[in-house]
Amino acid sequence: MAAVAQLFEEPFDADEYIERLAWRTPGGGSKGGAEAFDPKRLLEEFDNHIEELKQLDERIQRKVEKLEQQCHREAKEFAHKVQDLQRSNQVAFQHFQELDEHISYVATKVCHLGDQLEGVNTPRQRAVEAQRLMTYFNEFLDGDLRSDVFNNPEKIKEAADIIQKLHLIAQELPFDRFADVKAKIASKYHDLERQLIQEFTSAQRRGEIGRMREVAAVLLHFKGYAHCVDVYIKQCQEGAYMCKDVFEDTAALCQRVNKQVGEVFSSPETVMAKLIQSIFDNKLQAHVKEQLDEARHSDVEQYLKNLYDLYSRTTLLTNKLAEFNLGSDKHTFLSRLIKNIFSVYLENYIEMERQYLQSRSAMILQRYYDSKNHQKRLLGTGSIQDLKERIRQRTNLPLGPSIDTHGETFLSQDIVVNLLQETRRAFERCHKLSDPADLPRNAFCIFILLVDHLCVEHMDYALEIGLSAIPSPDAKNTNLYFLDVVHQANTIFHLFDKQFNDHLMPLISSSPKLTECLHKKKEVIEQMEVKLDTGIDRTLNCMVGQMKQILATEQKKTDFRPEDENNVMIQYTTACSKVCVYVSCQVERVRRSMDGKNVDTVLAELGVRCHRLIHEHLQQFTYSSMGGMLAICDVAEYRRCAKDFKVPLVLQLFDTLHALCNLLVVAPDNLKQVCSGEQLTNLDRNLLHTFVQLRADYRPSRLGRHFT
């Protein structure tokens, strides 16, 4: 059976159990071994083992039944014990209630007795205290202070308590009968008060916090308590301002005193508030006055910088001080301190800001024009000038000589950046120094100054000069600088818009001034866009004029009617080559000068005008067969150049023109078929007929019949 018990190892596995049993049986191993496999012997072993297991099961079952009986018996005994304990607990609870009622009764009696004793003892203590005070009062009345409490310096605390009470009593006595004793008590009162303050000062210098706390508690009932606080505040500031940074010194001083004041005084928030007020009214106000008053009339720029810096640092200091316990309304208290210092400077801040920004911006612009040796012109704005401008725009007549700017755009990104930086700093000062109710109005004033100097005095003036510098379309060897003006103006627009969104919008976003600013911005930009559009249009006219001059100068009538048609060696004419080179340069200039959809719009307009010019130019000649082939080559080169525009409309126009030029070389019998092609079928028949008439072999009786 012991062997059987060994086979029942945890965790039990039936297969493993059978395997171990077979392995322990001689001749029963599945893999053989010293003895061969013997199934009979293994079966016999299994039968014996089964009998052993049955016997083991019977013994275990008997043991389980015995344990169950024992468990039932012990459960009954435990239930009886629990019932006995519950009855005992109920009896104990009843005894506890009786004891609690008895204790309450006794406590009531004791409290009643205590009240009676207190009712007897309190008048007795008052009588004793009154008798003691009368004794001390008699000493003052006799003029001989015999008591040790008045003569022993170690009992100054007790003497202070007595004299403070006698001082209150003396104030109630009639002056005519007790004038002398009242004077003696008052003299002793002030003498003790002085001694206590001196003791407090000495303890403060020695750093004895405990002694300071004791003396401050005694002085709390004296009139000189406020003087004690003043002495403490004055002594705290001695040697605290050793470096040049008064703000850092103030923060460090208040941090140090805040830890000490709670250990010394019973109302530390009052003392801290009084300390901070003393610092603001004396140290900080003197520092601000010294920094601002000198620069106020001599250097406005430095004055504004100092004002912004001092106000910002003072505000930052109050944020740190707000962490201390200064009473329930500490934020209002600190705001009032700032106002007391800066109110005299802030009331006229925006006027000084406007004057400085006005003069500074004007000086920046004037220095720029002086560096260019340019005397700013007074551009006409009257009705005659406007009439001339409209006539020039519509007819391109040379009404007066154009201005030669020698390639100067009179726009400078450096100047613009300087103006925007000055304005940005003005916006920052405005945000910090303006009253919240006045902030939108002040920010609008600064914005108007920016518009006047940047947009009107600089950009609009440059556009006017640029327009005046654009030559007439029939001028020769013109240099077109207006596209450079467009490029720089576009960059300046982006910088101006970024400043508007980043620095102005946060200041006016929730006020009616937002609408005014947006309207002003839109108005100014639209005015300049009109001038830009006018300048671009006139520049395109000049470009077309230059191409027209190239064609008029370089294109010969013999180009398309060569004398020897069998000896034509060129791929396209010289005029075509020069026009394509010129157009490619202008396309590249347009791409450099503009961005976004403006590039496609301007190139589309330039392409349409180029097509119109070449279309009209080709109709001025008569074409032989070889000349027509050369015209087709020219148009093919124009079309290749048109691909640089990357505008589908322009390419389509030159494709159509190329198809029209095929009418110059096609056999007469094929004219009708060519005119019905995809590119020509939608064109006006008169236009087709016009091109056919350009053929040198055109005869109405012959080609006209095929065309119709």
mmCIF file of N, CA, C and O in Angstrom, residues 479-536:
data_model
loop_
_atom_site.group_PDB
_atom_site.id
_atom_site.type_symbol
_atom_site.label_atom_id
_atom_site.label_comp_id
_atom_site.label_asym_id
_atom_site.label_seq_id
_atom_site.Cartn_x
_atom_site.Cartn_y
_atom_site.Cartn_z
ATOM 1 N N ASN A 479 13.211 100.003 -70.890
ATOM 2 C CA ASN A 479 13.488 99.107 -69.766
ATOM 3 C C ASN A 479 12.269 99.120 -68.846
ATOM 4 O O ASN A 479 11.901 100.162 -68.324
ATOM 5 N N LEU A 480 11.664 97.976 -68.709
ATOM 6 C CA LEU A 480 10.404 97.877 -67.955
ATOM 7 C C LEU A 480 10.718 97.421 -66.529
ATOM 8 O O LEU A 480 10.973 96.241 -66.290
ATOM 9 N N TYR A 481 10.681 98.382 -65.605
ATOM 10 C CA TYR A 481 10.994 98.080 -64.212
ATOM 11 C C TYR A 481 9.741 97.915 -63.352
ATOM 12 O O TYR A 481 9.865 97.628 -62.166
ATOM 13 N N PHE A 482 8.581 98.125 -63.939
ATOM 14 C CA PHE A 482 7.377 98.095 -63.097
ATOM 15 C C PHE A 482 7.130 96.697 -62.530
ATOM 16 O O PHE A 482 6.568 96.551 -61.450
ATOM 17 N N LEU A 483 7.542 95.656 -63.255
ATOM 18 C CA LEU A 483 7.364 94.302 -62.722
ATOM 19 C C LEU A 483 8.197 94.098 -61.457
ATOM 20 O O LEU A 483 7.803 93.335 -60.571
ATOM 21 N N ASP A 484 9.349 94.766 -61.359
ATOM 22 C CA ASP A 484 10.123 94.705 -60.115
ATOM 23 C C ASP A 484 9.361 95.373 -58.975
ATOM 24 O O ASP A 484 9.395 94.913 -57.828
ATOM 25 N N VAL A 485 8.669 96.459 -59.301
ATOM 26 C CA VAL A 485 7.813 97.118 -58.298
ATOM 27 C C VAL A 485 6.713 96.165 -57.844
ATOM 28 O O VAL A 485 6.409 96.059 -56.644
ATOM 29 N N VAL A 486 6.121 95.458 -58.798
ATOM 30 C CA VAL A 486 5.052 94.502 -58.466
ATOM 31 C C VAL A 486 5.595 93.411 -57.539
ATOM 32 O O VAL A 486 4.945 93.032 -56.549
ATOM 33 N N HIS A 487 6.775 92.901 -57.867
ATOM 34 C CA HIS A 487 7.357 91.823 -57.060
ATOM 35 C C HIS A 487 7.594 92.279 -55.613
ATOM 36 O O HIS A 487 7.214 91.591 -54.657
ATOM 37 N N GLN A 488 8.184 93.443 -55.454
ATOM 38 C CA GLN A 488 8.468 93.931 -54.108
ATOM 39 C C GLN A 488 7.188 94.312 -53.370
ATOM 40 O O GLN A 488 7.058 94.077 -52.167
ATOM 41 N N ALA A 489 6.244 94.892 -54.095
ATOM 42 C CA ALA A 489 4.964 95.248 -53.459
ATOM 43 C C ALA A 489 4.241 94.000 -52.959
ATOM 44 O O ALA A 489 3.626 94.007 -51.885
ATOM 45 N N ASN A 490 4.325 92.911 -53.721
ATOM 46 C CA ASN A 490 3.679 91.664 -53.314
ATOM 47 C C ASN A 490 4.300 91.137 -52.018
ATOM 48 O O ASN A 490 3.591 90.698 -51.101
ATOM 49 N N THR A 491 5.621 91.190 -51.929
ATOM 50 C CA THR A 491 6.290 90.748 -50.698
ATOM 51 C C THR A 491 5.896 91.621 -49.505
ATOM 52 O O THR A 491 5.646 91.121 -48.401
ATOM 53 N N ILE A 492 5.826 92.936 -49.749
ATOM 54 C CA ILE A 492 5.462 93.859 -48.670
ATOM 55 C C ILE A 492 4.025 93.621 -48.218
ATOM 56 O O ILE A 492 3.708 93.698 -47.023
ATOM 57 N N PHE A 493 3.136 93.312 -49.165
ATOM 58 C CA PHE A 493 1.747 92.998 -48.810
ATOM 59 C C PHE A 493 1.699 91.840 -47.821
ATOM 60 O O PHE A 493 0.944 91.866 -46.840
ATOM 61 N N HIS A 494 2.484 90.802 -48.080
ATOM 62 C CA HIS A 494 2.484 89.635 -47.192
ATOM 63 C C HIS A 494 2.987 90.005 -45.801
ATOM 64 O O HIS A 494 2.419 89.553 -44.790
ATOM 65 N N LEU A 495 4.050 90.801 -45.726
ATOM 66 C CA LEU A 495 4.574 91.221 -44.422
ATOM 67 C C LEU A 495 3.561 92.079 -43.667
ATOM 68 O O LEU A 495 3.363 91.920 -42.446
ATOM 69 N N PHE A 496 2.907 92.978 -44.390
ATOM 70 C CA PHE A 496 1.900 93.847 -43.782
ATOM 71 C C PHE A 496 0.729 93.024 -43.250
ATOM 72 O O PHE A 496 0.236 93.241 -42.132
ATOM 73 N N ASP A 497 0.284 92.055 -44.039
ATOM 74 C CA ASP A 497 -0.849 91.223 -43.627
ATOM 75 C C ASP A 497 -0.485 90.363 -42.423
ATOM 76 O O ASP A 497 -1.310 90.157 -41.526
ATOM 77 N N LYS A 498 0.748 89.854 -42.389
ATOM 78 C CA LYS A 498 1.174 89.040 -41.244
ATOM 79 C C LYS A 498 1.190 89.877 -39.965
ATOM 80 O O LYS A 498 0.746 89.407 -38.910
ATOM 81 N N GLN A 499 1.690 91.107 -40.053
ATOM 82 C CA GLN A 499 1.692 91.972 -38.870
ATOM 83 C C GLN A 499 0.264 92.271 -38.420
ATOM 84 O O GLN A 499 -0.035 92.295 -37.220
ATOM 85 N N PHE A 500 -0.616 92.488 -39.365
ATOM 86 C CA PHE A 500 -2.020 92.772 -39.046
ATOM 87 C C PHE A 500 -2.629 91.610 -38.260
ATOM 88 O O PHE A 500 -3.300 91.814 -37.240
ATOM 89 N N ASN A 501 -2.386 90.378 -38.728
ATOM 90 C CA ASN A 501 -2.996 89.207 -38.092
ATOM 91 C C ASN A 501 -2.326 88.844 -36.775
ATOM 92 O O ASN A 501 -2.999 88.435 -35.827
ATOM 93 N N ASP A 502 -0.998 88.975 -36.716
ATOM 94 C CA ASP A 502 -0.269 88.500 -35.534
ATOM 95 C C ASP A 502 -0.286 89.488 -34.373
ATOM 96 O O ASP A 502 -0.333 89.067 -33.216
ATOM 97 N N HIS A 503 -0.251 90.793 -34.666
ATOM 98 C CA HIS A 503 -0.072 91.765 -33.587
ATOM 99 C C HIS A 503 -1.262 92.699 -33.375
ATOM 100 O O HIS A 503 -1.496 93.127 -32.241
ATOM 101 N N LEU A 504 -1.991 93.014 -34.442
ATOM 102 C CA LEU A 504 -3.129 93.923 -34.265
ATOM 103 C C LEU A 504 -4.407 93.179 -33.909
ATOM 104 O O LEU A 504 -5.148 93.612 -33.021
ATOM 105 N N MET A 505 -4.676 92.079 -34.582
ATOM 106 C CA MET A 505 -5.935 91.363 -34.366
ATOM 107 C C MET A 505 -6.178 90.974 -32.904
ATOM 108 O O MET A 505 -7.292 91.128 -32.403
ATOM 109 N N PRO A 506 -5.175 90.449 -32.174
ATOM 110 C CA PRO A 506 -5.448 90.099 -30.770
ATOM 111 C C PRO A 506 -5.869 91.289 -29.911
ATOM 112 O O PRO A 506 -6.527 91.100 -28.886
ATOM 113 N N LEU A 507 -5.513 92.510 -30.327
ATOM 114 C CA LEU A 507 -5.824 93.689 -29.514
ATOM 115 C C LEU A 507 -7.220 94.242 -29.793
ATOM 116 O O LEU A 507 -7.774 94.958 -28.963
ATOM 117 N N ILE A 508 -7.776 93.937 -30.955
ATOM 118 C CA ILE A 508 -9.056 94.543 -31.350
ATOM 119 C C ILE A 508 -10.115 93.511 -31.690
ATOM 120 O O ILE A 508 -11.217 93.864 -32.114
ATOM 121 N N SER A 509 -9.806 92.228 -31.510
ATOM 122 C CA SER A 509 -10.692 91.168 -32.018
ATOM 123 C C SER A 509 -12.086 91.209 -31.405
ATOM 124 O O SER A 509 -13.047 90.777 -32.033
ATOM 125 N N SER A 510 -12.213 91.718 -30.188
ATOM 126 C CA SER A 510 -13.523 91.716 -29.521
ATOM 127 C C SER A 510 -14.085 93.126 -29.354
ATOM 128 O O SER A 510 -14.821 93.392 -28.411
ATOM 129 N N SER A 511 -13.728 94.025 -30.268
ATOM 130 C CA SER A 511 -14.208 95.408 -30.159
ATOM 131 C C SER A 511 -14.724 95.894 -31.512
ATOM 132 O O SER A 511 -14.407 95.312 -32.562
ATOM 133 N N PRO A 512 -15.513 96.967 -31.523
ATOM 134 C CA PRO A 512 -15.992 97.529 -32.803
ATOM 135 C C PRO A 512 -14.868 98.030 -33.700
ATOM 136 O O PRO A 512 -15.078 98.203 -34.906
ATOM 137 N N LYS A 513 -13.686 98.294 -33.156
ATOM 138 C CA LYS A 513 -12.570 98.781 -33.963
ATOM 139 C C LYS A 513 -12.104 97.745 -34.978
ATOM 140 O O LYS A 513 -11.422 98.090 -35.948
ATOM 141 N N LEU A 514 -12.465 96.486 -34.758
ATOM 142 C CA LEU A 514 -12.086 95.446 -35.714
ATOM 143 C C LEU A 514 -12.662 95.742 -37.090
ATOM 144 O O LEU A 514 -11.970 95.625 -38.110
ATOM 145 N N THR A 515 -13.925 96.132 -37.132
ATOM 146 C CA THR A 515 -14.566 96.444 -38.413
ATOM 147 C C THR A 515 -13.877 97.621 -39.090
ATOM 148 O O THR A 515 -13.650 97.599 -40.316
ATOM 149 N N GLU A 516 -13.533 98.655 -38.320
ATOM 150 C CA GLU A 516 -12.863 99.823 -38.906
ATOM 151 C C GLU A 516 -11.502 99.446 -39.480
ATOM 152 O O GLU A 516 -11.130 99.898 -40.573
ATOM 153 N N CYS A 517 -10.757 98.621 -38.746
ATOM 154 C CA CYS A 517 -9.433 98.220 -39.227
ATOM 155 C C CYS A 517 -9.529 97.382 -40.494
ATOM 156 O O CYS A 517 -8.757 97.574 -41.441
ATOM 157 N N LEU A 518 -10.462 96.445 -40.517
ATOM 158 C CA LEU A 518 -10.626 95.611 -41.710
ATOM 159 C C LEU A 518 -11.047 96.454 -42.912
ATOM 160 O O LEU A 518 -10.571 96.233 -44.037
ATOM 161 N N HIS A 519 -11.930 97.417 -42.677
ATOM 162 C CA HIS A 519 -12.372 98.293 -43.769
ATOM 163 C C HIS A 519 -11.205 99.144 -44.279
ATOM 164 O O HIS A 519 -11.032 99.301 -45.510
ATOM 165 N N LYS A 520 -10.412 99.692 -43.363
ATOM 166 C CA LYS A 520 -9.269 100.517 -43.767
ATOM 167 C C LYS A 520 -8.250 99.696 -44.539
ATOM 168 O O LYS A 520 -7.717 100.139 -45.570
ATOM 169 N N LYS A 521 -7.987 98.492 -44.051
ATOM 170 C CA LYS A 521 -7.043 97.616 -44.735
ATOM 171 C C LYS A 521 -7.533 97.271 -46.132
ATOM 172 O O LYS A 521 -6.768 97.333 -47.110
ATOM 173 N N LYS A 522 -8.796 96.926 -46.253
ATOM 174 C CA LYS A 522 -9.357 96.587 -47.562
ATOM 175 C C LYS A 522 -9.311 97.780 -48.508
ATOM 176 O O LYS A 522 -8.962 97.650 -49.694
ATOM 177 N N GLU A 523 -9.634 98.959 -47.992
ATOM 178 C CA GLU A 523 -9.641 100.166 -48.819
ATOM 179 C C GLU A 523 -8.243 100.469 -49.364
ATOM 180 O O GLU A 523 -8.074 100.746 -50.565
ATOM 181 N N VAL A 524 -7.234 100.399 -48.495
ATOM 182 C CA VAL A 524 -5.869 100.711 -48.922
ATOM 183 C C VAL A 524 -5.369 99.687 -49.936
ATOM 184 O O VAL A 524 -4.775 100.040 -50.968
ATOM 185 N N ILE A 525 -5.616 98.425 -49.663
ATOM 186 C CA ILE A 525 -5.136 97.378 -50.573
ATOM 187 C C ILE A 525 -5.819 97.481 -51.929
ATOM 188 O O ILE A 525 -5.179 97.320 -52.985
ATOM 189 N N GLU A 526 -7.120 97.760 -51.925
ATOM 190 C CA GLU A 526 -7.829 97.889 -53.206
ATOM 191 C C GLU A 526 -7.290 99.062 -54.016
ATOM 192 O O GLU A 526 -7.154 98.968 -55.241
ATOM 193 N N GLN A 527 -6.977 100.181 -53.358
ATOM 194 C CA GLN A 527 -6.421 101.331 -54.077
ATOM 195 C C GLN A 527 -5.085 100.982 -54.723
ATOM 196 O O GLN A 527 -4.831 101.339 -55.882
ATOM 197 N N MET A 528 -4.247 100.263 -53.998
ATOM 198 C CA MET A 528 -2.953 99.902 -54.568
ATOM 199 C C MET A 528 -3.089 98.820 -55.636
ATOM 200 O O MET A 528 -2.325 98.792 -56.603
ATOM 201 N N GLU A 529 -4.068 97.922 -55.463
ATOM 202 C CA GLU A 529 -4.279 96.899 -56.488
ATOM 203 C C GLU A 529 -4.732 97.519 -57.803
ATOM 204 O O GLU A 529 -4.355 97.049 -58.879
ATOM 205 N N VAL A 530 -5.526 98.589 -57.734
ATOM 206 C CA VAL A 530 -5.931 99.286 -58.960
ATOM 207 C C VAL A 530 -4.707 99.846 -59.670
ATOM 208 O O VAL A 530 -4.571 99.720 -60.903
ATOM 209 N N LYS A 531 -3.789 100.430 -58.921
ATOM 210 C CA LYS A 531 -2.585 100.987 -59.543
ATOM 211 C C LYS A 531 -1.677 99.883 -60.067
ATOM 212 O O LYS A 531 -1.050 100.027 -61.123
ATOM 213 N N LEU A 532 -1.611 98.770 -59.334
ATOM 214 C CA LEU A 532 -0.824 97.646 -59.820
ATOM 215 C C LEU A 532 -1.409 97.096 -61.120
ATOM 216 O O LEU A 532 -0.669 96.797 -62.071
ATOM 217 N N ASP A 533 -2.731 96.948 -61.164
ATOM 218 C CA ASP A 533 -3.374 96.460 -62.389
ATOM 219 C C ASP A 533 -3.120 97.412 -63.545
ATOM 220 O O ASP A 533 -2.839 96.980 -64.680
ATOM 221 N N THR A 534 -3.206 98.718 -63.265
ATOM 222 C CA THR A 534 -2.955 99.709 -64.319
ATOM 223 C C THR A 534 -1.521 99.612 -64.817
ATOM 224 O O THR A 534 -1.263 99.619 -66.028
ATOM 225 N N GLY A 535 -0.587 99.504 -63.877
ATOM 226 C CA GLY A 535 0.816 99.414 -64.266
ATOM 227 C C GLY A 535 1.118 98.147 -65.036
ATOM 228 O O GLY A 535 1.879 98.165 -66.023
ATOM 229 N N ILE A 536 0.532 97.037 -64.629
ATOM 230 C CA ILE A 536 0.757 95.772 -65.347
ATOM 231 C C ILE A 536 0.186 95.859 -66.758
ATOM 232 O O ILE A 536 0.808 95.408 -67.733
#
